[in-house]
XYZ file of C-alpha atoms in Angstrom:
764
model
C -9.306 26.068 3.560
C -5.688 26.133 2.835
C -5.192 22.124 4.547
C -6.378 18.996 3.807
C -8.744 17.576 6.650
C -6.293 15.153 8.849
C -5.635 14.896 12.542
C -2.385 17.112 12.226
C -4.603 19.715 10.719
C -7.501 19.448 13.133
C -6.463 22.129 15.977
C -8.437 25.118 16.757
C -7.563 27.600 13.845
C -7.734 24.694 11.677
C -11.457 23.128 12.313
C -12.173 26.989 11.241
C -11.249 26.907 8.206
C -13.017 23.605 7.875
C -16.321 25.256 8.963
C -15.795 28.239 6.589
C -15.342 25.495 3.479
C -18.521 23.781 4.449
C -20.510 27.084 5.039
C -19.326 28.561 1.772
C -20.522 25.398 0.566
C -23.754 25.816 1.945
C -24.158 29.201 0.459
C -23.481 27.689 -2.654
C -20.229 29.694 -3.030
C -17.740 27.643 -5.539
C -13.854 27.110 -4.732
C -11.695 27.753 -7.879
C -12.234 25.604 -10.338
C -10.001 23.538 -11.819
C -11.221 24.824 -15.486
C -11.194 28.438 -16.112
C -14.635 29.592 -17.496
C -14.004 28.914 -21.204
C -10.601 27.166 -21.429
C -11.081 23.727 -22.832
C -7.534 22.260 -22.859
C -5.924 20.677 -26.470
C -5.223 17.402 -24.553
C -5.885 15.646 -21.139
C -2.775 13.389 -20.435
C -2.962 10.594 -17.887
C 0.078 9.390 -16.474
C -0.571 6.401 -14.248
C 1.382 4.730 -11.392
C 0.088 1.858 -9.426
C 0.383 0.884 -6.082
C 2.296 3.483 -4.168
C 1.666 5.854 -1.754
C 2.562 9.848 -0.775
C 5.181 8.333 2.106
C 6.816 6.261 -0.943
C 7.143 9.031 -2.972
C 8.299 11.723 -0.263
C 11.904 9.870 -0.084
C 12.138 9.184 -4.030
C 14.442 11.612 -6.266
C 12.200 12.757 -8.491
C 12.617 16.160 -10.011
C 10.138 15.849 -12.703
C 6.929 14.895 -10.369
C 8.389 17.918 -8.035
C 8.146 20.399 -10.545
C 4.575 19.518 -11.452
C 3.746 19.224 -7.781
C 5.234 22.591 -7.580
C 3.001 24.052 -9.710
C -0.027 22.214 -9.788
C -3.001 20.815 -6.854
C -2.800 17.557 -4.822
C -4.966 15.382 -2.783
C -5.648 11.883 -1.250
C -7.884 10.246 -3.134
C -9.794 6.837 -2.291
C -9.462 3.811 -4.621
C -12.022 1.909 -2.919
C -13.627 -0.114 -6.102
C -16.877 -2.614 -5.089
C -14.784 -4.794 -3.204
C -12.440 -3.707 0.022
C -9.545 -4.293 -1.666
C -9.141 -2.566 -5.095
C -6.079 -4.002 -7.586
C -4.580 -2.161 -10.549
C -7.902 -4.342 -12.665
C -10.576 -3.130 -10.333
C -8.962 0.651 -10.296
C -8.710 0.816 -14.284
C -12.338 -0.325 -14.611
C -13.110 2.040 -11.321
C -10.960 4.776 -13.594
C -12.455 4.295 -16.481
C -16.359 4.504 -15.827
C -16.799 6.775 -13.190
C -18.149 4.546 -10.726
C -17.175 1.735 -8.731
C -16.115 -1.153 -10.548
C -15.726 -5.229 -9.614
C -14.034 -7.906 -10.997
C -12.653 -11.124 -10.002
C -8.784 -11.380 -8.715
C -6.076 -12.333 -10.737
C -8.542 -12.327 -13.779
C -7.024 -13.104 -16.896
C -9.646 -11.806 -19.409
C -8.485 -8.426 -17.632
C -4.855 -8.424 -19.543
C -6.468 -9.630 -22.822
C -5.368 -6.268 -24.530
C -3.648 -5.802 -27.872
C -3.042 -3.985 -31.369
C -5.734 -4.266 -33.258
C -3.839 -6.583 -35.879
C -2.252 -8.809 -33.452
C -1.907 -12.467 -34.550
C -4.577 -14.099 -31.488
C -6.790 -17.137 -32.034
C -5.851 -18.184 -35.448
C -6.661 -14.745 -36.642
C -6.178 -11.125 -35.694
C -6.954 -10.140 -32.297
C -9.986 -7.254 -34.381
C -11.409 -10.330 -35.862
C -11.670 -12.357 -31.917
C -13.307 -9.101 -30.352
C -15.632 -9.632 -32.942
C -16.245 -12.869 -32.385
C -17.227 -12.030 -28.840
C -19.154 -8.754 -28.811
C -21.160 -9.940 -32.350
C -22.440 -7.717 -34.912
C -23.586 -4.874 -32.633
C -20.880 -1.922 -32.126
C -18.464 -4.241 -33.999
C -17.512 -1.641 -36.396
C -14.001 -0.712 -35.049
C -13.532 3.422 -35.375
C -11.691 4.934 -38.443
C -7.589 4.866 -37.226
C -5.504 7.918 -37.414
C -3.462 6.943 -39.509
C -2.858 3.977 -41.530
C 0.202 2.798 -38.843
C -2.476 2.953 -36.333
C -4.807 0.243 -36.100
C -5.504 0.678 -32.663
C -5.900 -1.152 -29.307
C -8.583 -3.735 -28.788
C -9.531 -5.309 -25.324
C -10.690 -8.947 -25.594
C -12.079 -8.990 -21.994
C -14.812 -6.378 -22.107
C -17.890 -8.558 -22.303
C -16.865 -10.807 -19.354
C -15.400 -7.686 -17.560
C -18.811 -5.770 -18.154
C -20.384 -9.364 -16.822
C -18.566 -9.591 -13.711
C -19.010 -5.322 -12.795
C -22.899 -5.818 -13.191
C -22.918 -7.805 -10.316
C -21.954 -5.551 -7.608
C -25.371 -3.614 -8.052
C -23.436 -0.228 -8.545
C -24.721 0.266 -12.053
C -21.528 0.608 -12.998
C -20.714 0.328 -16.922
C -16.999 -0.607 -17.795
C -15.798 2.055 -20.399
C -18.067 4.755 -20.165
C -15.502 7.249 -20.593
C -13.997 5.617 -23.617
C -17.475 5.740 -25.094
C -18.781 9.368 -24.339
C -15.646 10.299 -25.586
C -15.647 8.131 -29.165
C -19.333 9.757 -29.781
C -17.996 13.157 -29.159
C -15.303 12.342 -31.135
C -12.305 12.993 -28.827
C -9.453 10.789 -29.675
C -7.936 8.309 -27.165
C -5.237 6.554 -26.627
C -3.066 4.378 -23.844
C 0.369 3.552 -23.966
C 0.755 0.979 -21.590
C 4.672 -1.012 -20.305
C 3.280 -3.373 -17.491
C 4.573 -6.553 -18.804
C 6.502 -8.560 -16.743
C 8.250 -9.987 -19.746
C 10.188 -8.469 -23.176
C 7.822 -10.619 -24.972
C 5.200 -11.567 -23.022
C 3.259 -15.120 -25.023
C 2.206 -16.328 -21.985
C -0.873 -14.605 -20.405
C 0.825 -14.809 -16.924
C 2.928 -12.169 -18.215
C 0.699 -9.855 -20.047
C -0.476 -6.893 -17.548
C -2.624 -4.791 -19.655
C -5.173 -3.250 -17.483
C -4.608 0.310 -17.782
C -6.499 0.048 -21.505
C -9.352 -0.292 -19.156
C -8.938 2.899 -18.401
C -9.774 4.376 -21.959
C -11.437 1.329 -23.738
C -15.360 2.129 -24.976
C -18.531 -0.093 -24.869
C -16.993 -1.767 -28.608
C -13.734 -2.581 -26.821
C -11.365 -0.748 -28.959
C -8.806 2.113 -28.462
C -8.633 4.557 -31.359
C -4.571 4.167 -30.789
C -1.466 3.233 -28.714
C 0.672 0.643 -27.714
C 0.578 -2.280 -25.379
C 4.351 -4.064 -26.347
C 7.916 -3.347 -27.822
C 8.659 -0.858 -24.640
C 10.789 -2.807 -22.479
C 14.627 -3.599 -22.605
C 16.252 -6.909 -20.598
C 17.491 -5.339 -17.018
C 19.134 -7.809 -14.470
C 18.545 -5.075 -11.580
C 14.951 -4.597 -12.414
C 11.783 -6.710 -11.247
C 11.260 -9.611 -12.841
C 14.373 -9.234 -15.306
C 12.964 -6.074 -17.288
C 12.293 -2.466 -17.224
C 11.071 0.172 -19.358
C 12.802 1.427 -22.578
C 12.730 5.068 -21.785
C 13.406 5.494 -25.436
C 10.732 3.892 -26.962
C 8.039 4.836 -24.822
C 8.717 8.091 -25.202
C 8.361 7.907 -28.767
C 5.224 5.645 -28.626
C 4.295 8.599 -26.447
C 4.405 11.220 -28.761
C 2.963 9.238 -30.957
C -0.269 9.053 -29.143
C 0.030 12.678 -28.066
C 0.197 13.780 -31.874
C -2.776 11.761 -32.579
C -4.884 12.034 -29.934
C -6.493 14.429 -26.657
C -7.411 11.900 -23.931
C -3.534 9.852 -23.700
C -3.417 7.339 -20.670
C 0.464 6.379 -19.938
C 2.022 4.063 -17.612
C 5.231 3.018 -17.791
C 4.714 0.157 -15.560
C 7.271 0.003 -13.324
C 5.837 1.064 -9.937
C 3.206 -2.317 -10.805
C 5.646 -5.104 -11.633
C 7.954 -3.322 -8.407
C 4.552 -4.106 -6.603
C 4.170 -7.703 -8.440
C 7.338 -8.849 -7.548
C 7.173 -7.822 -3.837
C 4.704 -11.107 -3.630
C 8.479 -13.174 -4.461
C 11.064 -10.834 -2.879
C 12.236 -10.455 0.903
C 9.337 -7.793 3.027
C 12.590 -5.481 3.330
C 13.128 -4.782 -0.396
C 9.966 -2.783 -0.978
C 11.616 0.443 0.289
C 14.375 -0.347 -2.492
C 11.961 -1.997 -4.932
C 9.689 0.828 -4.746
C 11.804 3.566 -4.661
C 14.099 2.392 -7.582
C 10.440 1.980 -10.017
C 9.431 5.455 -8.739
C 12.942 7.461 -9.826
C 12.925 4.758 -13.127
C 9.141 6.713 -13.504
C 10.497 9.705 -12.949
C 12.943 9.627 -15.587
C 10.051 8.982 -18.582
C 8.113 11.667 -16.852
C 10.483 13.970 -17.578
C 10.947 12.893 -21.186
C 7.368 12.891 -21.849
C 6.815 17.205 -20.148
C 8.671 18.823 -23.002
C 6.173 17.148 -25.404
C 3.082 19.094 -23.655
C 2.218 22.829 -23.841
C 1.027 24.917 -21.962
C -2.951 24.194 -23.651
C -2.697 20.445 -22.140
C -3.696 19.181 -18.535
C -1.834 16.688 -16.629
C -3.256 14.247 -14.198
C -0.928 11.693 -12.089
C -2.942 9.477 -10.558
C -2.619 6.448 -8.320
C -5.382 3.532 -9.324
C -4.607 1.401 -6.727
C -2.923 0.970 -3.764
C -0.062 -1.541 -1.979
C -1.209 -4.649 -2.576
C 0.537 -6.536 -0.366
C -0.364 -3.900 2.588
C -2.516 -5.201 5.319
C -4.962 -1.778 5.276
C -5.373 -0.225 1.657
C -4.108 3.584 1.405
C -5.329 6.557 -0.028
C -2.996 7.143 -2.885
C -1.368 10.490 -4.471
C -3.463 12.644 -7.672
C -1.646 15.443 -8.965
C -2.678 17.723 -11.982
C -1.227 20.874 -13.565
C -1.639 21.980 -16.396
C -4.623 24.645 -18.022
C -7.164 26.112 -15.909
C -5.218 24.534 -12.845
C -4.144 26.570 -10.252
C -1.445 25.909 -7.351
C -2.899 24.576 -4.417
C -5.563 21.399 -3.318
C -7.522 19.414 -5.259
C -11.491 18.664 -4.247
C -14.844 17.084 -5.573
C -18.435 17.720 -4.653
C -17.985 13.967 -3.974
C -15.889 14.659 -0.678
C -16.412 18.643 0.060
C -12.497 18.385 1.879
C -9.953 20.244 0.546
C -6.798 17.489 -0.403
C -9.513 14.813 -1.028
C -10.838 13.337 -4.441
C -11.849 9.603 -4.897
C -10.873 7.728 -8.406
C -14.588 7.635 -9.330
C -13.868 11.221 -9.932
C -11.499 10.981 -12.564
C -13.904 10.427 -15.342
C -16.178 13.145 -14.682
C -13.310 15.123 -14.794
C -11.676 14.497 -17.960
C -15.347 14.541 -19.655
C -16.135 18.154 -18.205
C -12.389 19.328 -19.230
C -14.159 18.851 -22.997
C -17.592 20.085 -21.917
C -19.181 16.638 -22.416
C -21.714 15.513 -20.002
C -21.066 12.827 -17.746
C -23.555 9.391 -18.236
C -25.851 8.441 -15.726
C -24.454 5.181 -15.004
C -21.050 7.862 -13.730
C -21.374 8.693 -9.593
C -18.249 9.956 -9.538
C -18.318 14.546 -9.901
C -16.004 16.807 -10.904
C -12.697 17.841 -9.451
C -11.678 20.813 -8.808
C -8.760 23.219 -7.189
C -8.618 25.193 -4.147
C -6.112 27.908 -4.646
C -3.026 27.970 -1.790
C 0.366 29.340 -1.604
C 1.463 27.245 1.485
C 3.988 25.067 2.023
C 4.147 21.326 3.001
C 0.986 19.807 0.924
C 2.766 16.676 0.375
C 3.727 15.570 4.502
C 0.208 16.833 5.134
C -0.893 14.286 2.496
C 1.146 11.840 3.766
C -0.020 11.908 7.355
C -3.539 12.377 6.289
C -3.033 8.686 4.761
C -1.304 7.357 8.035
C -4.355 8.717 9.872
C -6.306 6.628 7.999
C -5.077 3.563 7.588
C -4.434 3.966 11.370
C -8.324 4.840 11.922
C -9.048 1.114 10.248
C -7.084 -0.886 12.319
C -8.159 1.256 15.816
C -11.560 1.587 15.088
C -11.744 -2.161 14.764
C -10.326 -2.995 18.084
C -12.015 0.048 19.698
C -16.146 -1.370 18.168
C -15.253 -4.654 19.391
C -14.294 -3.529 22.763
C -17.644 -1.757 22.772
C -19.797 -4.658 21.508
C -18.219 -7.214 24.451
C -18.841 -4.457 27.197
C -22.109 -4.404 25.868
C -22.775 -8.085 25.156
C -21.876 -8.338 28.800
C -24.098 -6.027 30.085
C -26.772 -7.472 28.881
C -25.873 -10.609 29.963
C -25.871 -9.983 33.829
C -28.769 -7.917 33.275
C -30.789 -10.772 33.114
C -29.001 -11.841 36.892
C -30.423 -9.000 38.064
C -33.909 -8.656 36.613
C -34.371 -12.166 37.152
C -33.029 -12.296 40.579
C -33.726 -8.796 41.594
C -30.184 -8.753 43.399
C -28.761 -5.412 44.718
C -25.437 -6.086 45.083
C -25.365 -6.978 41.262
C -27.485 -3.916 40.268
C -25.168 -1.758 41.780
C -22.444 -3.323 39.377
C -24.559 -3.071 36.704
C -24.004 1.025 37.146
C -20.616 1.814 36.198
C -20.992 -0.514 33.047
C -23.899 0.825 31.428
C -22.691 4.362 32.248
C -19.430 3.797 30.312
C -21.227 1.867 27.494
C -23.548 5.483 27.471
C -19.994 7.155 27.358
C -18.340 5.499 24.237
C -20.154 7.563 21.666
C -18.784 11.276 23.446
C -15.589 10.117 24.209
C -14.964 8.389 20.689
C -15.543 12.328 19.760
C -13.358 13.954 21.938
C -10.606 11.096 21.289
C -11.317 12.121 17.757
C -10.336 15.974 18.637
C -7.352 15.282 20.229
C -5.317 13.511 17.915
C -4.990 10.548 19.916
C -3.300 8.438 16.959
C -0.342 10.181 17.214
C 0.405 8.404 20.391
C 0.258 4.917 19.033
C -2.160 1.920 19.456
C -1.548 1.548 22.674
C -1.372 5.466 23.647
C -4.458 5.834 21.540
C -6.794 3.137 23.120
C -5.475 4.688 26.742
C -7.029 8.003 25.834
C -9.755 6.500 24.704
C -10.904 4.388 27.877
C -9.623 6.861 30.114
C -11.726 9.517 28.302
C -14.823 6.830 28.907
C -14.071 6.649 32.297
C -13.303 10.349 33.505
C -17.583 10.579 31.855
C -18.820 8.120 33.204
C -17.670 9.201 36.790
C -19.016 12.642 35.878
C -22.063 10.940 34.712
C -22.663 9.121 38.107
C -21.866 12.316 40.050
C -25.395 13.603 38.377
C -27.661 14.594 41.178
C -30.729 13.225 40.571
C -31.821 9.158 40.091
C -29.094 6.716 39.276
C -30.509 6.769 35.267
C -29.906 11.145 35.303
C -26.175 10.637 34.376
C -27.210 8.306 31.254
C -29.615 11.076 30.484
C -26.789 13.849 30.718
C -24.569 11.428 28.257
C -27.272 10.698 25.779
C -27.425 14.517 25.488
C -24.119 15.266 25.346
C -23.799 12.801 22.499
C -26.959 14.152 20.611
C -25.153 18.147 21.066
C -21.835 16.924 20.315
C -22.877 15.523 17.176
C -25.019 17.986 15.995
C -22.248 20.548 16.645
C -19.505 18.964 14.277
C -22.285 18.778 11.685
C -22.043 22.274 11.782
C -18.801 22.519 11.430
C -18.202 20.378 8.801
C -18.091 16.999 10.078
C -14.435 17.281 11.104
C -14.367 14.946 14.058
C -16.279 12.224 12.373
C -14.161 12.080 9.212
C -11.901 9.283 10.625
C -13.724 9.288 13.466
C -14.140 5.609 15.570
C -18.335 6.059 14.685
C -17.442 7.924 12.072
C -16.361 7.530 8.510
C -13.318 6.345 6.405
C -11.575 8.481 3.736
C -10.806 4.579 2.540
C -14.126 3.117 2.843
C -15.298 6.284 0.848
C -19.042 5.857 1.865
C -19.119 9.228 3.314
C -16.817 12.059 3.740
C -18.924 14.453 4.868
C -22.646 14.805 6.612
C -23.313 12.232 9.233
C -22.433 8.639 8.374
C -24.623 5.307 9.486
C -23.942 4.890 12.869
C -23.870 8.727 13.934
C -27.250 8.541 12.596
C -27.933 5.909 15.034
C -25.930 7.763 17.630
C -28.021 10.663 17.033
C -31.474 9.776 16.536
C -31.116 6.928 19.925
C -29.649 9.698 21.953
C -31.443 12.568 21.034
C -34.715 10.368 21.289
C -33.693 9.023 25.029
C -32.389 12.448 25.414
C -34.831 14.122 25.149
C -37.764 12.435 26.785
C -35.150 11.252 29.385
C -35.686 15.087 29.950
C -39.301 15.386 30.304
C -39.274 12.413 32.812
C -36.376 13.975 34.725
C -39.172 16.987 35.197
C -41.876 14.603 36.495
C -44.259 15.117 33.711
C -47.008 12.115 32.612
C -46.683 12.871 29.668
C -44.007 15.020 27.147
C -45.447 18.813 26.109
C -45.885 19.402 22.773
C -43.053 21.744 22.584
C -40.762 18.171 22.111
C -41.723 18.068 18.946
C -39.788 20.598 18.306
C -36.769 18.844 19.965
C -37.876 16.068 17.611
C -37.558 17.785 14.486
C -34.640 19.435 15.148
C -33.164 16.057 15.119
C -34.512 15.222 11.674
C -33.532 18.153 9.918
C -30.036 18.297 11.683
C -29.877 14.513 10.009
C -30.862 15.160 7.538
C -30.549 18.915 5.621
C -27.742 19.358 3.051
C -26.213 21.437 4.443
C -25.895 20.121 8.063
C -26.374 15.939 7.785
C -27.441 15.264 4.177
C -28.568 11.614 4.832
C -31.457 10.531 2.815
C -31.154 6.867 4.681
C -31.623 8.373 7.913
C -34.754 10.785 7.276
C -36.758 7.656 5.698
C -35.797 5.570 8.982
C -35.952 9.045 11.574
C -39.058 10.584 10.667
C -41.081 7.421 11.217
C -39.500 7.312 14.623
C -39.838 10.932 16.192
C -43.028 10.671 14.859
C -43.611 7.112 16.693
C -41.914 9.025 19.403
C -44.245 11.927 20.080
C -47.454 10.246 19.678
C -46.714 7.413 22.603
C -45.178 10.399 24.561
C -48.452 12.695 24.298
C -50.723 9.152 25.493
C -51.581 8.642 22.568
C -52.397 5.008 20.964
C -50.685 3.774 18.069
C -52.691 2.358 14.832
C -51.407 0.778 11.944
C -52.964 3.399 9.402
C -50.743 5.918 11.765
C -47.790 3.972 10.490
C -48.435 3.633 7.292
C -48.814 8.032 7.563
C -45.814 8.392 9.330
C -43.947 6.300 6.423
C -45.254 8.210 3.769
C -44.456 11.857 5.599
C -40.989 10.098 5.571
C -40.568 9.964 1.838
C -42.627 13.123 1.354
C -39.324 14.840 4.010
C -36.807 12.950 2.813
C -37.714 13.802 -1.261
C -38.241 17.200 -0.562
C -34.481 17.444 1.021
C -33.586 15.709 -1.765
C -35.256 18.081 -4.243
C -33.476 21.265 -1.882
C -30.700 20.384 -2.803
C -31.114 19.159 -6.577
C -31.780 22.920 -6.994
C -28.704 23.911 -5.675
C -25.830 24.187 -7.785
C -23.744 20.946 -9.044
C -20.541 21.793 -7.770
C -21.673 21.956 -3.876
C -24.680 19.514 -4.225
C -24.491 16.620 -1.446
C -25.027 12.909 -2.887
C -28.668 13.595 -1.873
C -28.923 16.049 -5.291
C -27.079 13.773 -6.958
C -29.394 10.744 -5.995
C -32.372 12.727 -7.077
C -30.378 13.972 -10.582
C -29.936 9.930 -10.988
C -33.098 8.974 -10.510
C -34.930 11.850 -12.697
C -32.039 10.741 -15.462
C -31.930 7.270 -15.271
C -35.670 6.432 -13.732
C -37.133 3.310 -11.742
C -34.334 1.174 -13.186
C -31.832 3.284 -11.504
C -33.384 3.372 -8.219
C -33.894 0.152 -8.466
C -30.017 -0.643 -8.723
C -29.324 1.772 -5.515
C -32.397 -0.819 -3.338
C -30.745 -4.108 -4.934
C -27.259 -2.867 -3.485
C -28.703 -1.654 -0.138
C -30.076 -5.034 0.238
C -27.190 -7.178 -0.749
C -25.072 -4.645 1.851
C -27.886 -5.531 4.362
C -27.654 -9.041 3.838
C -23.872 -9.443 3.262
C -22.940 -7.939 6.900
C -25.008 -10.133 8.652
C -21.749 -12.719 7.951
C -19.126 -11.146 8.430
C -19.616 -8.246 10.882
C -18.772 -8.601 14.340
C -22.056 -6.570 15.247
C -24.070 -9.929 14.525
C -22.992 -11.456 17.932
C -24.326 -9.420 19.846
C -27.495 -8.790 18.012
C -29.561 -12.017 19.318
C -28.267 -11.469 22.905
C -29.288 -7.836 23.166
C -32.778 -8.224 21.347
C -33.616 -11.016 23.755
C -33.053 -8.435 26.308
C -35.133 -6.088 24.960
C -37.675 -8.233 24.263
C -38.053 -9.145 28.055
C -37.366 -5.384 29.108
C -39.937 -4.536 26.908
C -43.094 -7.100 25.718
C -42.913 -9.239 28.605
C -41.114 -7.297 31.437
C -40.559 -9.768 34.799
C -39.456 -9.302 38.055
C -38.411 -5.785 39.000
C -39.325 -4.787 35.344
C -43.111 -4.904 36.021
C -42.355 -1.798 38.044
C -39.984 0.303 36.075
C -41.685 0.869 32.642
C -45.117 1.995 34.147
C -43.232 4.390 35.921
C -41.848 6.060 33.466
C -43.964 6.060 30.359
C -42.207 8.643 28.749
C -38.735 6.738 28.483
C -40.940 3.736 27.714
C -42.123 6.225 24.397
C -39.080 6.836 24.011
C -36.889 3.437 24.183
C -39.579 2.403 21.671
C -38.802 5.428 18.765
C -35.381 4.572 19.748
C -35.958 0.916 18.470
C -38.218 2.151 15.105
C -35.060 4.216 14.654
C -32.737 1.277 14.459
C -34.629 -0.748 12.853
C -35.905 1.649 9.968
C -32.266 2.708 9.433
C -31.579 -1.093 9.249
C -34.198 -0.915 6.307
C -33.494 1.731 4.308
C -29.276 1.844 4.812
C -26.394 -0.578 4.035
C -24.460 -0.595 6.878
C -26.987 -3.527 8.218
C -27.060 -5.127 11.765
C -24.585 -2.123 13.043
C -27.812 0.240 12.862
C -29.929 -1.688 15.342
C -27.099 -2.772 17.290
C -25.120 0.872 18.103
C -29.194 1.651 19.004
C -29.152 -0.722 21.519
C -26.188 0.204 22.943
C -28.110 3.277 23.963
C -31.313 1.687 24.893
C -29.734 -1.364 27.212
C -27.537 0.493 29.496
C -30.643 3.145 30.019
C -33.053 0.311 30.736
C -30.653 -1.203 33.133
C -29.907 2.525 34.770
C -34.283 2.467 35.194
C -34.084 -0.890 36.761
C -31.131 -0.377 38.925
C -32.599 3.036 40.339
C -35.500 0.914 41.052
C -33.834 -1.824 43.168
C -31.272 0.140 45.103
C -32.652 4.019 45.274
C -30.357 6.421 45.551
C -30.895 7.772 48.927
C -31.726 11.663 48.748
C -28.925 12.640 50.854
C -26.522 11.140 48.504
C -27.787 12.406 45.781
C -27.802 16.038 46.932
C -24.490 15.573 48.228
C -23.876 14.464 44.533
């Protein structure tokens, strides 16, 4: 409970702590809230430093930031927006909407922010905004005083249309709009331009206004110009005038209750790196951080104990090969020293950028609108040191996982494709020599999922890319060799590996999914699709290995049909996958319930007709809805995304449901053209069609001898097809299922072609 979930933290004592957090959440025990009960801060201040990481901060001399960290709470946050790379524009749009946002790269419209009375298009910026928005909502809010015309963002209508393309239901400016309706004044002070007098649009860097803008394109107060000075040693030859920025910030703090401050130093340094030698990065970024810290030191005295400060990094380094987890620090009213967390992640020391907007609203007792998908950030108290080092390690581990998982998955696909191709040779030629060669490869394919879980447990990422591969494939070889030594028919070892995968995944879910977070077939904190429970590939592994393992056990006992007790095992698979306290997988239940029902009926010798399939679909909807409602009945602080999805549909009605369905369909279609899984699916589907639909050669003998396993093979395939239909990982789900089905079929056929002698089986 005192460390973030990272590879370094996953030794035995830390696993216990993570499990304790998960059990506490399941029982409804809520961590210390970031806001004490009944405490409303006087002001919320967001101090933004885009494009840096925890590793960047550690070597810089930043006494002001260190003082905030020492008394506050910290986290590494995912800044993933509705695109695979989050630039500052998407980051600030996400921050201000409380949902993943999208915009085209380097869009000039994102920087059209001005003082309302600034000259623009033969008039003022306010007039230009009215031309864009029209009469609806075009009235400007009352200024704080005559000297504060406020800010306008002329690109909001265009950016709002861009965000709609992502099908996330994102409403740009939702945070500002909710605050405006509640009478909570906002201000933005930004000094990110790349020229003292930015007449050219390319010199404007004013996307920070998107973090506070409302739906009318306005912010009541703030400054976005006149805050720079010439500096020959700084990026682009300019730096922020600390005195001018301090004066503008103090003015904003005197008139507004939510203030976003962006010194601009780190953003300029990141942008300038595109024109500088790569080895200049550390020097440029460190200099920018230290200048930012000087400005922070001038802001801190203006804050009172009733204020709350968030230091947020809305985007990572733009030139990095992989996205990063970025720093988040909170201090002030109601914040206790320790880790930051949220219901989105349910992990100590982790949150997402989408969580910031609901947290700001919650501080003032305001309800987040239905378009926001983030949750309130809270704190977990701790007095231990080394928090920054732990978060830096978590970021490095997450970046490593992105690179390593891509290579490991590609190797797995290659193995599966090779096995599929060789299967044709064996099944058509009845070659015993070839069939014996396929046995080790089939067992190795089945050994990859459990080996990947063990790999995660031993922190192999510390060994570097080469060392991590040696550990993974060494584990695969050991597990495959052990499976080959299992007594009985050759496919008995395959059943043992299948059961091992199902059991290991179930135990991991009960412990809070520590082996799936940053796991090869698990989920990535950087991608932020999921931080707990079971991911889409995990669902495929659990269902395929569980269904095939259970039906394989029945076959090993020599039973012609499955006993009724197998229904219990199949039901447990669905519960492990779907319960909020375990897998919390809504789509998995929709895909899994028909699969297990189909498996059970076929394994019991029943014929399955269309009315039965329709009834199975209705049962899936009923079970999934029941689990979502169960989660919805729990306190908001401990709900999983099951309950939040139910709440969103309840508040948004059919349009909210349609938005989710449209986004998942778009993701499924999109992954067809970019995923490496695509290349193996036609081959493996062809093999499977040959094996199950029109068996030839040895397959005519294999399938009739194993009716229960044949039912399991069909059920596993149904789980893959159902998972593809209702989840957003697309072709990867049936591909992973095929990674279990094809090897088992191969082992069944090999046993028929080259039976293991009874003496050899006894010796083994």
